[in-house]
Amino acid sequence: MTSLNAGAPRAQHVPVERTFHGQTFVDNYEWLRDLDNPAVMEHIDAENAWFDQHTADQHDLQQQIVSEIAARTKETDVSVPVREGEHWYWTRTWEGRPYPGLFRTPLNGKDKQVEKNQGVHRPTPGGYGETRVFDGNLLGSAEDYFATGSSAVSPNGTYFALAIDTRGDEQYKLRIHDIDGDLVVDDAVEGIGYGLGWLADSSGVFYTRTDDSWRQNEVWLHKLGTHPDEDVLIFEEGDELFNVSIDESRDGAWLVVTAASTDTTEVHLISTTNVNERFEVRQREHGVFYTVEPAGEELLIVHNANHAGFELSSAPLTPSDPEDWQTVVVPDQGERILDVEAFKDFAALQLRAGGGQRVRILKRKSAGWSAPKDLPIPETMTVETGENREWDARELVVVAESLIQPRTWFAWDVKDKELTTLKTLDVPGYDPDGYVEYREWAQAEDGTKIPLTIAHRADLDRTGGNPGFIYGYGSYEISSDPYFTALRLPLIDRGVVFIVAHVRGGGEMGREWYEDGRLLNKKNTFTDFVDASKHVLASGLVGEGRLAAEGGSAGGLLMGAVANLAPELYRVIHARVPFVDALTTILKPELPLTVGEWEEWGNPIESAEVYQYMAEYSPYENISEARYPAILATTSMNDIRVSYVEPTKWVQKLRETVAEDSGLIVQRTEKVAGHFGGSGRYQMWERRARELAFILRQLEVA
């Protein structure tokens, strides 16, 4: 029998020894990291050609999937208007154009009076006074790649600051323009990170910079019209474990600077009126994680000083210790308080409960806060706060969705306690009643119950041995909450069962769920996914040999691990920008993000125990001679988060190790793209169509 991988690109062996804690590993493909070597790009091109050769017969299917996505997308559309200052803002998309635009219209005196007496009155986009803030199609027309990062309107409503990336490496250029005059007033600052904020008088912009390891570690102030060399360093974080983020308080009075590692935070407040007026809310203490929301004359703080599930406290607008904080909300058993948003008369609390996400409202009283109340939204839907920028708002906008229910925007009138539907995403030709969504529980090896969210066509036979597609992530306390996307429908409409495995390492079931899937508990993430896969196969919902698996980034590590642990369970695995050479990366502190990752995975340089543990699961180092399923590895050359070299090495090691009767192993690399792929919705559709066509053909689904 001829191997499906016969004739595939094979990189040369250039042995490099890596020795730690008395253990030596010989890496034959580490040389592929050197982009100065022309043989590297020659190899990448050869891999792309191999992919094209073996998917040429899928071209019609790819085009059909793109057509199906387009048919289920209202390409010309507008978003729900959002008020900020003296204007309403909304985004607009157009058929045939890849990028959205942002527009606005001014409030008038009548709007303000109506809002005060009768509630919020939103304008109709496209009416009198509409002004274009920016159009991504104009800004990105000459670029192979175009993406926007952070943005901020100046307090006086005159200027718009926008971060622009034209490579995919998440290094942004700052563009500031006069909105009404449509005139760029400043574009001198380059190489910025995430987060923007304004001085109160609209004369300058706060931004962040990263160090050589792509750790966001500095906050700078740029005055409009000045040379970047004159910018002022506002804050610098020296500890390599910590990253810095910035945000503006809703009342515009403070810049909130948060230095955070995985386990610890420290927050500084800097006045937007006078940057010399600043204070540290609480000194950092290892293991104490807190976030701060300025709330007028007090601070609302979410912290874990007393509870693993965090709690909400009130503190004075001064430096303080937890002993000075007043408890506002304590979580119930199994709950995890995530965040709080403060307004003049109320606050919105986001938390996890029962495996889902909730929003609760607290009303401000003459002294303190009321007990929190859940919004009346079905627990089957993922709910989170929307864009709410006004300090003196009388309503809260939230968004809710599920795997089969399109995204819906609601407004909760805090005074009248009424929930109004503002918009439901228009999905042409789609009827939610034609689909079902439900929760099942798989059992892990140690007895832990693993939640699964499942969706498929309503007419599907649940014991019919259907094709299945199981997705997982399970890291950083990130929850894989159900959400709606038209890009999933080509799978489900063809009778594929879609499953999300909420494995440990994520945050779905609270903080303990995360702790049970990190550091020296990381293997639980992988075995949970295997057990979830076994559950859907044993139930008959998915047929033997008909299960596909997918995960990206840290979820790509998951894919590599389960391919080694249980290759027989899967027909095909898609590993997107996969972190599959985990141990090599974590052993290189000079690489982007590595040092800050030690609190997530452990430090194998210092700890022999961590080294051994990671060596036992790192996918690149544990490939066996077993029969593996078909594998698709996708990556991008400009990905700063997970280097292209990881899947490139992995694919080489797979081809030389696995059994000859293994499935087809292919890699596709985007040349001008980053961690999230190419730019614009049409490139995204085409990329997804390539991936789904490969998966569907492996599953033998027409």
XYZ file of C-alpha atoms in Angstrom:
702
model
C 0.000 0.000 0.000
C 1.388 3.375 -1.011
C 1.448 5.941 1.777
C -0.770 8.990 1.282
C 2.233 11.041 2.357
C 4.682 9.579 -0.152
C 6.395 12.394 -2.024
C 5.494 15.038 0.539
C 8.073 17.789 1.236
C 10.806 16.553 3.559
C 13.155 19.038 5.186
C 16.781 18.085 5.730
C 18.036 16.949 9.120
C 20.257 19.451 10.920
C 20.611 17.946 14.402
C 20.602 20.358 17.340
C 20.953 19.042 20.892
C 18.956 20.520 23.754
C 20.025 19.489 27.253
C 18.249 20.384 30.490
C 18.206 18.574 33.827
C 20.360 15.770 32.460
C 17.988 15.042 29.553
C 19.082 15.552 25.963
C 16.653 15.949 23.079
C 17.880 15.976 19.472
C 15.888 18.371 17.298
C 16.418 17.857 13.575
C 14.198 20.710 12.441
C 14.996 23.689 14.665
C 16.879 25.197 11.715
C 13.506 26.009 10.138
C 13.275 28.940 12.587
C 15.968 30.837 10.657
C 14.196 33.046 8.114
C 17.545 34.321 6.867
C 18.080 30.877 5.381
C 16.429 30.865 1.912
C 15.766 27.139 2.259
C 13.099 27.934 4.870
C 10.837 29.856 2.492
C 11.522 27.287 -0.209
C 10.219 24.650 2.172
C 7.132 26.729 3.096
C 6.377 27.183 -0.610
C 6.763 23.450 -1.191
C 4.305 22.702 1.613
C 1.763 25.113 0.134
C 2.192 23.492 -3.272
C 1.672 20.035 -1.693
C -1.514 21.286 -0.049
C -2.772 22.771 -3.333
C -1.976 19.547 -5.199
C -3.912 17.391 -2.747
C -6.911 19.718 -2.461
C -7.272 20.630 -6.142
C -10.324 18.364 -6.404
C -11.930 20.332 -3.557
C -12.054 23.637 -5.427
C -15.745 23.348 -6.355
C -16.647 22.390 -2.801
C -14.663 25.360 -1.475
C -16.563 27.712 -3.773
C -19.863 26.137 -2.770
C -19.078 26.699 0.919
C -18.148 30.345 0.249
C -21.470 30.748 -1.567
C -23.347 29.216 1.359
C -21.666 31.564 3.835
C -22.457 34.547 1.615
C -26.079 33.446 1.265
C -26.436 33.361 5.051
C -24.827 36.801 5.518
C -26.579 40.138 5.151
C -23.562 41.819 3.615
C -24.978 45.358 3.608
C -25.923 46.061 7.202
C -25.605 48.497 10.107
C -25.001 47.908 13.806
C -26.980 49.151 16.789
C -26.139 52.844 17.373
C -24.007 53.519 20.450
C -23.945 56.853 22.204
C -20.634 58.447 23.153
C -20.553 62.073 24.210
C -22.619 64.259 21.896
C -22.895 61.702 19.079
C -24.334 58.343 18.129
C -21.931 55.906 16.441
C -22.530 52.775 14.366
C -20.641 50.477 12.019
C -21.701 49.811 8.453
C -20.839 46.977 6.065
C -21.389 46.799 2.307
C -21.833 43.950 -0.133
C -18.616 43.383 -2.048
C -16.409 45.273 0.408
C -14.211 43.381 2.889
C -13.981 45.905 5.738
C -16.517 47.798 7.863
C -16.762 51.544 8.332
C -17.689 53.691 11.315
C -20.251 56.503 11.096
C -21.864 58.976 13.460
C -24.583 61.582 13.815
C -24.923 64.316 16.466
C -27.482 64.383 19.228
C -29.850 67.300 19.346
C -31.676 68.975 22.184
C -34.876 67.040 21.498
C -33.047 63.717 21.771
C -31.687 64.696 25.172
C -35.080 65.799 26.494
C -36.819 62.671 25.211
C -34.127 60.479 26.773
C -34.454 62.229 30.114
C -38.226 61.833 30.298
C -39.107 58.806 28.192
C -35.985 56.715 27.718
C -33.285 56.361 25.086
C -34.135 57.434 21.534
C -31.759 55.940 18.961
C -31.367 57.504 15.530
C -31.884 55.636 12.269
C -28.522 55.172 10.520
C -28.342 56.941 7.191
C -30.410 59.902 8.240
C -29.696 63.607 8.403
C -26.257 64.604 9.672
C -24.532 61.250 9.155
C -20.744 61.631 8.980
C -18.156 59.021 8.090
C -15.618 58.523 10.878
C -13.535 56.053 8.873
C -13.951 53.438 6.158
C -11.623 50.444 6.328
C -12.059 49.867 2.607
C -10.494 53.252 1.861
C -7.716 52.903 4.425
C -6.842 49.354 3.423
C -7.380 49.542 -0.334
C -3.655 49.380 -1.179
C -2.689 46.817 1.453
C -2.340 43.034 1.194
C -3.239 42.925 4.866
C -5.273 45.449 6.838
C -6.638 45.322 10.364
C -7.587 47.855 12.991
C -6.707 47.594 16.662
C -7.735 49.957 19.437
C -9.609 53.178 18.752
C -10.817 56.173 20.752
C -12.833 59.323 20.126
C -11.425 62.458 21.776
C -13.454 63.871 24.696
C -14.428 66.942 22.658
C -15.653 64.711 19.810
C -13.289 66.281 17.257
C -10.615 63.626 16.743
C -10.531 59.892 16.177
C -7.458 57.854 17.134
C -7.090 54.506 15.369
C -4.409 51.793 15.477
C -3.680 50.189 12.072
C -1.791 46.955 11.267
C -0.712 46.250 7.668
C 1.365 43.089 8.253
C -0.504 40.906 10.709
C 2.257 41.112 13.324
C 0.086 43.197 15.673
C 2.493 46.135 15.574
C 0.267 49.140 14.959
C 0.612 52.634 13.536
C -1.318 55.408 15.273
C -3.541 57.456 12.969
C -5.346 60.533 14.345
C -7.689 62.549 12.190
C -10.211 65.356 12.435
C -13.557 63.620 11.929
C -15.658 66.400 10.426
C -12.793 67.742 8.325
C -11.704 64.230 7.250
C -8.115 65.390 7.671
C -5.240 63.405 9.185
C -3.652 65.573 11.872
C -1.063 63.110 13.198
C 0.297 59.751 12.001
C 3.880 59.925 13.238
C 3.737 57.286 15.977
C 4.472 53.699 14.930
C 5.018 50.376 16.668
C 2.302 50.702 19.303
C 0.408 47.983 21.146
C -3.166 47.614 22.377
C -5.112 50.287 24.258
C -5.688 54.001 23.606
C -6.877 56.843 25.820
C -7.158 60.626 25.676
C -6.196 63.501 27.902
C -9.304 65.241 29.212
C -8.619 68.333 27.095
C -8.216 66.259 23.878
C -4.637 67.454 23.408
C -2.888 64.100 23.651
C -3.227 60.325 23.379
C -2.039 57.576 25.717
C -0.728 54.432 24.018
C 1.349 51.338 24.856
C 4.581 49.861 23.527
C 6.060 46.371 23.654
C 9.594 45.164 24.342
C 11.628 42.824 22.131
C 9.730 39.815 23.448
C 6.375 41.418 22.503
C 5.525 42.041 26.138
C 3.393 45.162 26.485
C 5.420 46.972 29.132
C 5.195 50.759 28.633
C 2.558 53.499 28.575
C 3.363 56.696 26.668
C 1.689 60.064 26.114
C 1.799 61.654 22.669
C 0.762 65.298 22.236
C -0.954 66.007 18.941
C 1.326 67.495 16.311
C 4.583 66.765 18.132
C 7.443 64.489 17.115
C 7.351 60.989 18.704
C 10.766 61.687 20.221
C 8.985 64.183 22.479
C 6.510 61.592 23.796
C 6.511 61.143 27.557
C 6.923 57.776 29.284
C 4.020 57.576 31.730
C 4.478 54.065 33.141
C 6.999 51.237 32.756
C 6.767 47.655 34.006
C 10.133 46.006 34.652
C 9.028 42.525 35.720
C 9.047 40.214 32.692
C 6.172 38.182 34.128
C 3.833 41.182 33.844
C 2.045 42.757 30.878
C 0.539 46.244 30.926
C -2.909 47.232 29.657
C -4.721 50.565 29.670
C -8.335 51.654 29.688
C -10.270 54.861 30.282
C -12.754 55.195 33.111
C -16.308 55.685 31.877
C -16.446 59.205 33.294
C -13.201 60.080 31.492
C -11.426 61.184 34.663
C -8.867 58.364 34.909
C -6.537 56.259 32.835
C -6.567 52.786 34.391
C -3.157 51.105 34.051
C -3.114 47.409 34.945
C 0.083 45.379 35.288
C -0.884 41.709 35.268
C 0.694 38.288 35.310
C -1.350 35.100 35.258
C -1.754 35.146 39.043
C -1.111 38.711 40.208
C -2.125 42.268 39.336
C -1.312 45.820 40.321
C -3.463 48.772 39.227
C -2.506 52.444 38.926
C -4.898 55.327 38.283
C -3.555 58.342 36.384
C -5.564 61.534 36.084
C -6.426 62.512 32.522
C -6.353 66.149 33.614
C -2.929 66.090 35.260
C -0.735 63.038 34.633
C 1.284 63.833 37.750
C -1.811 63.085 39.815
C -1.732 59.328 40.163
C -1.804 56.550 42.714
C -1.377 52.815 43.092
C -4.622 51.224 44.253
C -2.921 48.353 46.052
C 0.626 47.048 46.017
C 1.084 43.788 44.184
C 1.111 40.636 46.241
C 1.787 37.317 44.591
C -1.449 35.420 44.102
C -3.729 38.436 44.626
C -5.503 39.266 41.386
C -7.750 42.318 41.195
C -9.291 44.661 38.624
C -10.475 48.205 39.235
C -13.474 50.116 37.899
C -13.681 53.818 38.880
C -17.249 54.529 39.978
C -17.482 58.243 40.693
C -16.231 58.890 44.221
C -15.402 55.232 44.875
C -13.764 52.244 43.234
C -15.424 48.932 42.472
C -12.882 46.114 42.730
C -13.181 42.489 41.627
C -10.600 40.452 43.533
C -9.650 37.048 44.914
C -8.261 38.125 48.285
C -10.957 36.158 50.121
C -12.674 33.860 47.621
C -11.437 31.554 44.850
C -14.493 32.665 42.864
C -13.535 36.338 43.426
C -15.801 38.935 45.029
C -16.931 42.489 44.366
C -15.861 45.165 46.835
C -16.109 48.923 47.155
C -13.023 50.962 48.049
C -12.177 54.626 48.507
C -10.710 56.600 45.611
C -7.284 56.413 47.269
C -4.546 53.826 47.874
C -5.980 51.113 50.128
C -5.651 47.583 51.474
C -8.291 44.834 51.322
C -9.032 45.521 55.005
C -10.398 48.900 53.882
C -12.614 47.412 51.190
C -16.336 46.921 51.767
C -17.842 43.695 50.438
C -20.620 44.259 47.902
C -21.155 40.807 46.325
C -19.848 37.396 47.404
C -20.144 34.569 44.838
C -22.288 31.534 45.495
C -20.742 28.074 45.340
C -19.539 27.377 41.797
C -19.779 30.998 40.668
C -16.915 33.111 39.361
C -17.216 36.903 39.295
C -15.483 38.160 36.145
C -15.905 41.906 35.799
C -17.942 44.961 36.733
C -18.934 48.051 34.744
C -19.893 51.144 36.729
C -22.361 53.874 35.785
C -23.726 56.887 37.609
C -26.820 55.106 38.969
C -26.051 51.401 38.596
C -23.402 48.767 37.915
C -23.374 45.652 35.712
C -21.732 42.527 37.080
C -20.512 39.802 34.734
C -20.011 36.346 36.183
C -20.071 32.642 35.446
C -22.682 30.356 36.977
C -23.771 26.843 36.063
C -21.309 26.674 33.194
C -22.682 29.785 31.476
C -22.179 33.528 31.568
C -24.593 35.890 33.346
C -25.128 39.624 33.753
C -26.561 41.023 36.986
C -27.575 44.577 37.796
C -26.818 46.443 41.034
C -28.528 49.784 41.647
C -26.754 52.520 43.525
C -28.397 53.445 46.840
C -27.878 56.444 49.088
C -25.367 54.281 50.923
C -23.932 51.311 49.099
C -25.460 49.075 46.458
C -28.556 46.910 46.062
C -28.440 43.127 45.812
C -27.624 41.990 42.248
C -30.464 40.851 39.993
C -30.153 38.616 36.940
C -31.310 39.995 33.613
C -34.303 38.025 32.261
C -32.438 36.280 29.430
C -32.623 32.482 28.903
C -29.779 30.586 30.550
C -29.260 28.638 27.320
C -27.805 31.773 25.706
C -24.372 33.277 26.191
C -24.927 36.813 27.484
C -22.435 39.640 27.978
C -22.487 43.400 28.157
C -22.364 45.285 24.869
C -20.952 48.724 24.156
C -21.989 51.074 26.974
C -19.845 54.204 26.966
C -21.945 56.816 28.770
C -21.387 57.383 32.495
C -24.911 58.749 33.050
C -26.697 56.036 31.005
C -30.150 54.907 32.115
C -29.998 51.626 30.195
C -27.559 48.756 29.717
C -27.041 47.148 26.314
C -26.302 43.419 26.405
C -25.837 40.846 23.656
C -26.957 37.220 23.741
C -26.525 34.275 21.380
C -26.032 30.522 21.217
C -24.792 27.964 18.705
C -28.143 28.154 16.881
C -29.643 31.475 18.037
C -28.241 34.484 16.118
C -26.688 37.335 18.061
C -29.314 39.630 19.588
C -28.843 43.060 21.169
C -31.071 43.956 24.124
C -31.451 47.154 26.138
C -32.315 46.870 29.831
C -33.986 50.010 31.160
C -32.687 50.171 34.717
C -35.397 52.572 35.875
C -38.423 50.870 34.285
C -36.973 47.331 34.485
C -37.903 46.589 30.885
C -35.942 44.529 28.359
C -36.217 45.719 24.755
C -34.886 43.913 21.691
C -32.807 46.342 19.647
C -31.660 44.051 16.841
C -31.268 40.401 15.958
C -28.589 39.526 13.454
C -30.295 38.993 10.100
C -29.356 35.567 8.709
C -31.082 35.189 5.319
C -32.815 31.874 4.826
C -32.060 30.664 8.344
C -34.683 29.201 10.680
C -33.454 28.350 14.214
C -36.341 25.902 14.575
C -34.591 23.653 12.085
C -31.801 22.999 14.593
C -31.412 21.823 18.182
C -28.863 22.674 20.866
C -28.407 20.940 24.181
C -25.988 20.103 26.986
C -24.544 16.680 27.755
C -21.943 15.585 30.287
C -19.041 13.270 29.608
C -17.169 11.581 32.445
C -13.412 12.014 32.770
C -11.053 9.289 33.940
C -11.012 10.803 37.435
C -14.826 11.018 37.622
C -15.095 14.720 36.765
C -18.147 15.657 34.689
C -17.161 17.486 31.486
C -19.844 19.725 29.945
C -20.474 19.427 26.215
C -22.554 21.813 24.128
C -24.028 20.069 21.098
C -25.879 21.374 18.049
C -27.197 19.713 14.897
C -30.130 19.631 12.525
C -33.435 18.926 14.262
C -34.227 16.030 11.931
C -31.002 14.161 12.690
C -31.181 10.643 14.122
C -29.259 10.858 17.411
C -28.368 7.165 17.228
C -27.525 7.183 13.557
C -23.739 7.228 13.656
C -23.519 10.705 12.177
C -20.404 12.600 11.161
C -19.173 14.780 14.019
C -16.949 17.795 14.617
C -15.602 18.419 18.126
C -13.884 21.659 19.132
C -11.789 22.444 22.210
C -9.458 25.028 23.735
C -8.924 24.713 27.507
C -6.270 27.256 28.550
C -5.816 30.652 30.240
C -9.244 30.423 31.946
C -10.770 31.310 28.560
C -14.266 29.908 28.185
C -15.487 28.461 24.892
C -18.983 29.865 25.295
C -21.510 29.011 22.558
C -21.826 31.705 19.905
C -23.493 31.957 16.519
C -21.657 32.158 13.198
C -22.732 31.552 9.621
C -19.317 29.951 9.041
C -20.485 26.920 11.041
C -23.656 26.292 9.043
C -21.988 24.494 6.082
C -21.057 21.772 8.563
C -24.359 21.491 10.408
C -26.494 21.764 7.276
C -24.676 18.731 5.843
C -25.702 16.641 8.851
C -22.513 17.065 10.875
C -22.961 17.128 14.653
C -21.122 20.103 16.164
C -19.731 19.637 19.685
C -17.894 22.023 21.990
C -15.941 20.206 24.719
C -15.598 22.536 27.712
C -12.439 20.912 29.021
C -10.484 21.846 32.145
C -8.039 24.687 31.747
C -10.832 26.932 30.505
C -13.049 28.971 32.793
C -16.461 27.471 32.081
C -17.037 25.957 35.513
C -15.245 28.543 37.632
C -11.726 29.252 38.810
C -11.119 25.710 40.039
C -11.876 24.423 36.535
C -8.998 26.521 35.275
C -6.630 25.514 38.081
C -7.337 21.846 37.335
C -6.068 22.307 33.780
C -2.868 24.340 34.130
C 0.721 23.833 35.325
C 1.133 20.283 36.647
C -2.558 19.584 35.989
C -2.329 20.372 32.270
C -2.779 16.787 31.139
C -6.386 16.964 32.382
C -7.138 19.236 29.421
C -6.040 16.562 26.979
C -7.629 13.558 28.673
C -10.892 15.508 29.109
C -11.042 16.038 25.347
C -10.348 12.373 24.675
C -13.085 11.368 27.128
C -15.505 13.855 25.558
C -14.755 12.322 22.159
C -15.331 8.823 23.493
C -18.663 9.949 24.955
C -20.133 11.162 21.652
C -18.865 8.033 19.896
C -20.192 5.624 22.540
C -23.610 7.284 22.542
C -24.047 6.580 18.841
C -24.510 10.269 18.116
C -21.292 10.189 16.079
C -20.207 7.137 14.102
C -16.889 5.345 14.487
C -14.352 6.779 12.058
C -16.523 9.852 11.444
C -15.214 12.317 14.042
C -13.237 15.444 13.193
C -11.434 17.541 15.812
C -10.315 21.162 15.737
C -8.499 23.617 17.978
C -6.341 26.688 17.522
C -3.347 28.253 19.289
C -3.348 26.663 22.767
C -6.218 24.610 21.367
C -3.739 23.533 18.688
C -1.552 22.151 21.470
C -4.652 20.227 22.528
C -5.000 18.847 18.997
C -1.370 17.719 18.913
C -1.700 16.081 22.313
C -4.892 14.129 21.522
C -3.424 13.014 18.188
C -0.690 11.329 20.218
C -2.973 10.073 22.997
C -5.820 8.617 20.932
C -5.223 8.863 17.177
C -7.702 6.044 16.554
C -10.663 8.205 17.655
C -10.416 10.750 14.866
C -10.774 10.701 11.098
C -9.229 14.162 10.696
C -7.677 16.812 12.941
C -7.317 20.502 12.128
C -4.654 22.256 14.220
C -4.808 26.019 13.595
C -1.726 28.125 14.498
C -0.900 25.287 16.892
C 1.353 25.561 19.946
C 2.734 22.081 19.250
C 6.409 22.624 20.105
C 5.500 23.849 23.568
C 8.554 22.722 25.509
C 11.061 24.200 23.054
C 9.243 27.554 23.146
C 8.925 27.707 26.934
C 12.655 26.952 27.205
C 13.508 30.076 25.159
C 12.924 33.208 27.271
C 14.142 35.355 24.376
C 11.075 34.408 22.295
C 7.907 36.532 22.298
C 5.664 35.986 25.330
C 7.667 33.097 26.820
C 8.528 34.493 30.258
C 4.968 35.582 30.932
C 3.798 32.060 30.076
C 5.733 30.425 32.915
C 2.832 30.988 35.335
C 0.507 29.166 32.918
C 2.679 26.164 32.024
C 5.510 26.228 34.570
C 9.187 27.097 34.196
C 11.039 24.059 32.804
C 14.353 25.890 32.946
C 14.305 26.065 36.739
C 12.196 23.012 37.547
C 13.148 19.469 36.565
C 9.625 18.372 37.519
C 8.032 20.878 35.115
C 10.509 19.905 32.396
C 9.668 16.234 32.728
C 5.916 16.910 32.854
C 5.958 19.083 29.732
C 8.253 16.633 27.941
C 5.591 13.988 28.504
C 2.866 15.940 26.687
C 4.530 18.360 24.252
C 3.159 17.094 20.899
C 6.357 17.472 18.866
C 8.256 15.190 21.241
C 5.665 12.438 21.672
C 4.698 11.361 18.165
C 4.466 7.587 17.905
C 4.610 5.061 15.067
C 0.864 4.497 15.314
C -1.674 5.081 12.543
C -2.618 8.773 12.727
C -5.677 10.457 11.235
C -5.494 12.991 8.433
C -3.991 16.204 9.767
C -4.310 19.764 8.507
C -1.950 22.302 10.086
C -2.560 25.969 9.251
C -0.335 28.882 10.184
C 0.815 32.392 9.175
C 4.285 33.798 8.609
C 3.726 36.969 10.651
C 2.118 35.302 13.662
C 3.815 36.838 16.705
C 1.939 34.650 19.217
C 2.670 31.157 17.880
C 5.508 30.993 15.361
C 5.040 29.335 11.982
C 8.002 27.139 12.910
C 6.002 25.090 15.415
C 3.537 23.476 12.976
C 6.255 23.351 10.303
C 8.524 21.230 12.519
C 5.588 19.176 13.765
C 4.434 18.238 10.279
C 7.955 17.084 9.398
C 8.218 14.960 12.538
C 4.774 13.474 11.893
C 5.597 12.418 8.351
C 8.831 10.683 9.326
C 7.372 8.899 12.373
C 3.739 7.828 11.931
C 2.645 4.548 10.386
C 2.585 4.355 6.585
C -1.180 3.820 6.510
C -1.813 7.123 8.332
C -4.029 9.784 6.876
C -2.881 12.622 4.636
C -0.746 15.213 6.479
C -0.758 18.711 4.975
C 0.248 22.224 5.977
C -0.900 25.562 4.611
C 0.891 28.800 5.485
C -0.443 32.279 4.772
C 2.367 34.598 3.725
C 0.878 37.986 4.705
C -1.182 37.314 7.797
C -0.966 36.967 11.565
C -2.354 34.850 14.379
C -5.921 35.359 13.187
C -5.232 34.722 9.503
C -5.671 37.059 6.540
C -7.663 40.262 6.724
C -11.174 41.124 5.640
C -14.271 38.976 5.751
C -13.858 37.541 2.234
C -10.372 36.228 2.954
C -11.786 34.782 6.160
C -14.579 33.051 4.242
C -12.142 31.621 1.696
C -9.783 30.398 4.412
C -12.619 28.730 6.304
C -13.948 27.162 3.123
C -10.531 25.569 2.433
C -10.443 24.152 5.950
C -14.029 22.873 5.929
C -13.692 21.356 2.457
C -10.659 19.367 3.606
C -12.486 18.197 6.736
C -15.717 17.306 4.912
C -13.854 15.269 2.288
C -12.053 13.329 5.003
C -15.413 12.661 6.667
C -16.826 11.633 3.269
C -19.610 14.154 3.621
C -20.860 15.581 0.325
